[in-house]
Short mmCIF file of C-alpha atoms in Angstrom, two decimals:
data_model
loop_
_atom_site.label_atom_id
_atom_site.label_comp_id
_atom_site.label_asym_id
_atom_site.label_seq_id
_atom_site.Cartn_x
_atom_site.Cartn_y
_atom_site.Cartn_z
CA ALA A 15 -23.73 -5.10 -10.95
CA VAL A 16 -23.12 -4.98 -7.22
CA THR A 17 -23.18 -8.10 -5.05
CA LEU A 18 -23.97 -7.53 -1.38
CA ALA A 19 -23.41 -10.20 1.25
CA HIS A 20 -24.56 -9.65 4.84
CA THR A 21 -23.69 -11.57 7.99
CA GLU A 22 -24.45 -10.59 11.58
CA LEU A 23 -21.34 -10.27 13.75
CA ASP A 24 -20.55 -8.81 17.16
CA THR A 25 -17.99 -6.04 16.53
CA ASP A 26 -17.81 -4.82 20.14
CA GLY A 27 -18.47 -1.24 19.05
CA ILE A 28 -15.70 -1.14 16.43
CA SER A 29 -16.24 -0.53 12.72
CA TYR A 30 -13.87 -2.08 10.18
CA LEU A 31 -13.60 -1.13 6.53
CA SER A 32 -11.45 -2.55 3.73
CA LEU A 33 -11.11 -1.30 0.16
CA LEU A 34 -9.46 -3.71 -2.29
CA PHE A 35 -8.46 -2.12 -5.59
CA ASP A 36 -7.33 -4.57 -8.28
CA ALA A 37 -3.72 -3.79 -9.24
CA SER A 38 -3.10 -6.78 -11.50
CA HIS A 39 -3.29 -4.58 -14.60
CA LEU A 40 -0.19 -2.58 -13.61
CA SER A 41 2.92 -2.96 -15.74
CA LEU A 42 6.06 -4.51 -14.24
CA PRO A 43 7.73 -1.13 -13.50
CA GLU A 44 4.48 0.06 -11.90
CA LEU A 45 4.13 -3.10 -9.79
CA LYS A 46 7.63 -2.54 -8.42
CA LEU A 47 6.51 0.84 -7.12
CA LEU A 48 3.32 -0.47 -5.48
CA PRO A 49 4.92 -1.36 -2.08
CA VAL A 50 6.55 2.07 -1.99
CA LEU A 51 3.24 3.76 -2.74
CA CYS A 52 1.54 1.77 0.02
CA GLU A 53 4.23 2.64 2.55
CA VAL A 54 4.39 6.39 1.93
CA ILE A 55 0.83 7.35 1.01
CA THR A 56 -0.36 7.85 4.61
CA LYS A 57 2.88 9.51 5.74
CA LEU A 58 3.29 12.39 3.31
CA GLY A 59 0.21 14.44 4.13
CA THR A 60 -2.45 15.71 1.73
CA ASP A 61 -2.99 18.74 -0.44
CA LEU A 62 -4.24 20.61 2.66
CA LEU A 63 -2.32 19.03 5.59
CA ASP A 64 1.35 18.24 6.12
CA ASP A 65 2.46 14.78 7.23
CA VAL A 66 2.27 15.50 10.99
CA GLN A 67 -1.14 17.18 10.74
CA PHE A 68 -2.57 14.35 8.65
CA THR A 69 -1.21 11.67 10.99
CA ASN A 70 -2.92 13.43 13.89
CA ARG A 71 -6.12 13.79 11.88
CA ILE A 72 -6.19 10.04 11.16
CA GLN A 73 -5.95 9.25 14.87
CA ILE A 74 -8.62 11.80 15.82
CA GLU A 75 -11.09 10.86 13.09
CA THR A 76 -10.82 7.10 13.77
CA GLY A 77 -10.67 7.29 17.55
CA GLY A 78 -7.20 5.75 17.48
CA GLY A 79 -8.12 2.91 15.13
CA GLY A 80 -5.95 4.07 12.27
CA VAL A 81 -5.63 3.24 8.58
CA LYS A 82 -3.21 0.87 6.87
CA VAL A 83 -2.33 0.59 3.18
CA SER A 84 -0.61 -2.53 1.84
CA PRO A 85 -0.18 -4.64 -1.30
CA ILE A 86 -1.76 -8.09 -1.22
CA VAL A 87 -0.81 -11.04 -3.40
CA ALA A 88 -3.38 -13.82 -3.54
CA ALA A 89 -3.81 -16.98 -5.58
CA THR A 90 -6.59 -16.85 -8.12
CA HIS A 91 -9.62 -19.03 -7.51
CA ASN A 92 -8.81 -21.47 -10.33
CA SER A 93 -5.04 -21.83 -9.91
CA LYS A 94 -2.58 -21.78 -7.03
CA ASP A 95 0.21 -20.76 -9.41
CA THR A 96 -1.30 -17.55 -10.76
CA GLY A 97 -1.88 -14.59 -8.52
CA SER A 98 -3.76 -11.32 -8.33
CA ILE A 99 -2.39 -8.18 -6.70
CA SER A 100 -4.53 -5.71 -4.79
CA PHE A 101 -3.99 -2.24 -3.37
CA HIS A 102 -5.53 -2.70 0.08
CA VAL A 103 -6.74 0.22 2.20
CA SER A 104 -8.03 -0.94 5.57
CA GLY A 105 -8.96 0.74 8.80
CA ALA A 106 -10.82 0.56 12.07
CA ALA A 107 -12.69 3.16 14.08
CA LEU A 108 -15.04 3.51 16.99
CA SER A 109 -18.56 2.99 15.69
CA GLU A 110 -19.50 6.64 16.20
CA LYS A 111 -16.53 7.63 14.04
CA ALA A 112 -17.26 5.28 11.11
CA ALA A 113 -18.08 8.23 8.84
CA GLY A 114 -14.73 9.79 9.74
CA LEU A 115 -12.94 6.57 8.76
CA LEU A 116 -14.53 6.66 5.33
CA THR A 117 -13.60 10.33 4.95
CA ILE A 118 -9.98 9.62 5.85
CA MET A 119 -9.79 6.77 3.34
CA ASN A 120 -11.16 9.05 0.65
CA GLU A 121 -8.58 11.72 1.47
CA ILE A 122 -5.77 9.15 1.32
CA ILE A 123 -6.61 7.95 -2.16
CA SER A 124 -7.84 11.29 -3.55
CA ASP A 125 -5.68 13.99 -1.94
CA ALA A 126 -2.32 12.37 -1.17
CA ALA A 127 0.53 14.83 -1.72
CA PHE A 128 3.81 13.38 -2.99
CA ASP A 129 5.59 16.67 -3.61
CA ASN A 130 7.54 16.76 -0.32
CA GLY A 131 10.80 15.47 -1.79
CA GLU A 132 12.75 15.47 1.46
CA ARG A 133 10.10 13.54 3.36
CA LEU A 134 9.70 11.08 0.48
CA LYS A 135 13.46 10.47 0.40
CA GLU A 136 13.45 9.92 4.17
CA LEU A 137 10.66 7.34 3.91
CA ILE A 138 12.33 5.46 1.05
CA THR A 139 15.58 5.36 3.03
CA GLU A 140 13.68 3.96 6.00
CA MET A 141 12.10 1.32 3.77
CA ARG A 142 15.45 0.32 2.27
CA SER A 143 17.09 0.13 5.70
CA GLY A 144 14.20 -1.91 7.11
CA ALA A 145 14.22 -4.33 4.18
CA GLU A 146 17.96 -4.84 4.39
CA GLY A 147 17.66 -5.42 8.13
CA ALA A 148 14.91 -7.98 7.57
CA ALA A 149 17.11 -9.77 5.02
CA LEU A 150 19.94 -9.96 7.55
CA ASP A 151 17.64 -11.16 10.32
CA ASP A 152 15.95 -13.83 8.21
CA PRO A 153 18.05 -14.51 5.10
CA ASN A 154 16.39 -17.87 4.48
CA ARG A 155 13.05 -16.22 3.76
CA PHE A 156 14.59 -13.98 1.12
CA VAL A 157 16.53 -16.87 -0.43
CA VAL A 158 13.34 -18.92 -0.66
CA LEU A 159 11.41 -16.00 -2.17
CA ARG A 160 14.10 -15.47 -4.79
CA SER A 161 14.56 -19.14 -5.62
CA ARG A 162 10.81 -19.67 -6.03
CA ALA A 163 10.36 -16.59 -8.20
CA THR A 164 10.94 -18.62 -11.37
CA LEU A 165 8.44 -21.34 -10.44
CA SER A 166 5.14 -19.53 -10.75
CA GLU A 167 3.52 -16.17 -11.35
CA ILE A 168 2.39 -15.78 -7.75
CA ASP A 169 5.90 -16.54 -6.43
CA ALA A 170 7.42 -14.02 -8.84
CA LYS A 171 4.99 -11.35 -7.61
CA ALA A 172 5.77 -12.16 -3.96
CA ASP A 173 9.48 -11.63 -4.61
CA LEU A 174 8.76 -8.48 -6.60
CA LEU A 175 6.79 -6.92 -3.75
CA GLY A 176 8.79 -8.08 -0.74
CA GLY A 177 11.99 -9.86 -1.68
CA VAL A 178 15.46 -9.11 -2.97
CA THR A 179 13.97 -7.52 -6.08
CA GLN A 180 12.23 -4.93 -3.90
CA ILE A 181 15.45 -4.14 -2.02
CA ALA A 182 17.23 -3.48 -5.33
CA LEU A 183 14.42 -1.12 -6.38
CA LEU A 184 14.58 0.80 -3.10
CA ARG A 185 18.33 1.32 -3.53
CA GLU A 186 17.73 2.60 -7.05
CA LEU A 187 14.93 4.94 -5.94
CA GLU A 188 17.09 6.30 -3.13
CA GLN A 189 19.67 7.37 -5.70
CA ARG A 190 17.17 8.65 -8.24
CA ILE A 191 15.28 10.84 -5.80
CA GLU A 192 18.51 12.70 -5.05
CA SER A 193 18.86 13.79 -8.67
CA ASP A 194 15.28 13.86 -9.93
CA SER A 195 12.66 13.73 -7.20
CA SER A 196 9.99 15.12 -9.54
CA ALA A 197 10.25 12.04 -11.77
CA VAL A 198 9.76 9.70 -8.78
CA VAL A 199 6.79 11.77 -7.61
CA ALA A 200 5.25 11.61 -11.09
CA GLU A 201 5.67 7.83 -11.23
CA LEU A 202 4.06 7.25 -7.82
CA THR A 203 1.18 9.57 -8.70
CA ALA A 204 0.62 7.75 -11.98
CA VAL A 205 0.53 4.36 -10.25
CA LEU A 206 -2.04 5.60 -7.73
CA ASP A 207 -4.21 7.13 -10.45
CA LYS A 208 -4.12 3.90 -12.46
CA VAL A 209 -5.01 1.74 -9.45
CA ILE A 210 -7.96 3.75 -8.17
CA SER A 211 -9.40 4.29 -11.64
CA ASP A 212 -9.83 0.53 -12.17
CA PRO A 213 -13.52 -0.44 -11.83
CA ASN A 214 -12.79 -3.71 -10.00
CA LEU A 215 -13.17 -2.52 -6.43
CA MET A 216 -14.16 -4.79 -3.55
CA VAL A 217 -15.45 -3.27 -0.32
CA HIS A 218 -15.71 -5.17 2.95
CA GLY A 219 -17.29 -3.55 5.97
CA THR A 220 -17.91 -4.87 9.47
CA MET A 221 -20.01 -2.46 11.48
CA PRO A 222 -22.31 -2.46 14.53
#
């Protein structure tokens, strides 16, 4: 069954689209890879375009609006201590390019190419460096995330996706990709396939 809710809004000529894929069914090792998948999936190119070509295509097809992919942790409706995780693909485009936005989103989730080992290693290194820098800039946030990880499911997932636990994973991936990039590629591909094959998809669109 499909539930459709409609509300009139003034979008000022901009179309917005969000796809929320339920990722709560992923195993713990797969969940650890979800932030990495979200970070790299729009930056590696597709089966037909390299990373630079695809980045340019995103900007052209959306009129500069762009597309973002991120993991989202949210409390469930009946408990603030348990949480669901979603693979969130969102974007904005000029209204006349709304069809192009949908096409780009489809290419991201259907045609992403992970086989550029050098580019993947570069992106993981950037992620690790950025996370370590964030921990140095705001250590209290990371301490709080880690200390709360034992208190509830939702806090544990928040630390897993953006805390010290994630930094440790990025360091491990950086080493592994040097020796066996094909294994890392296979793991990321498997996580993506598992996420987008789940039937629990929520779509939110705001369009003129």
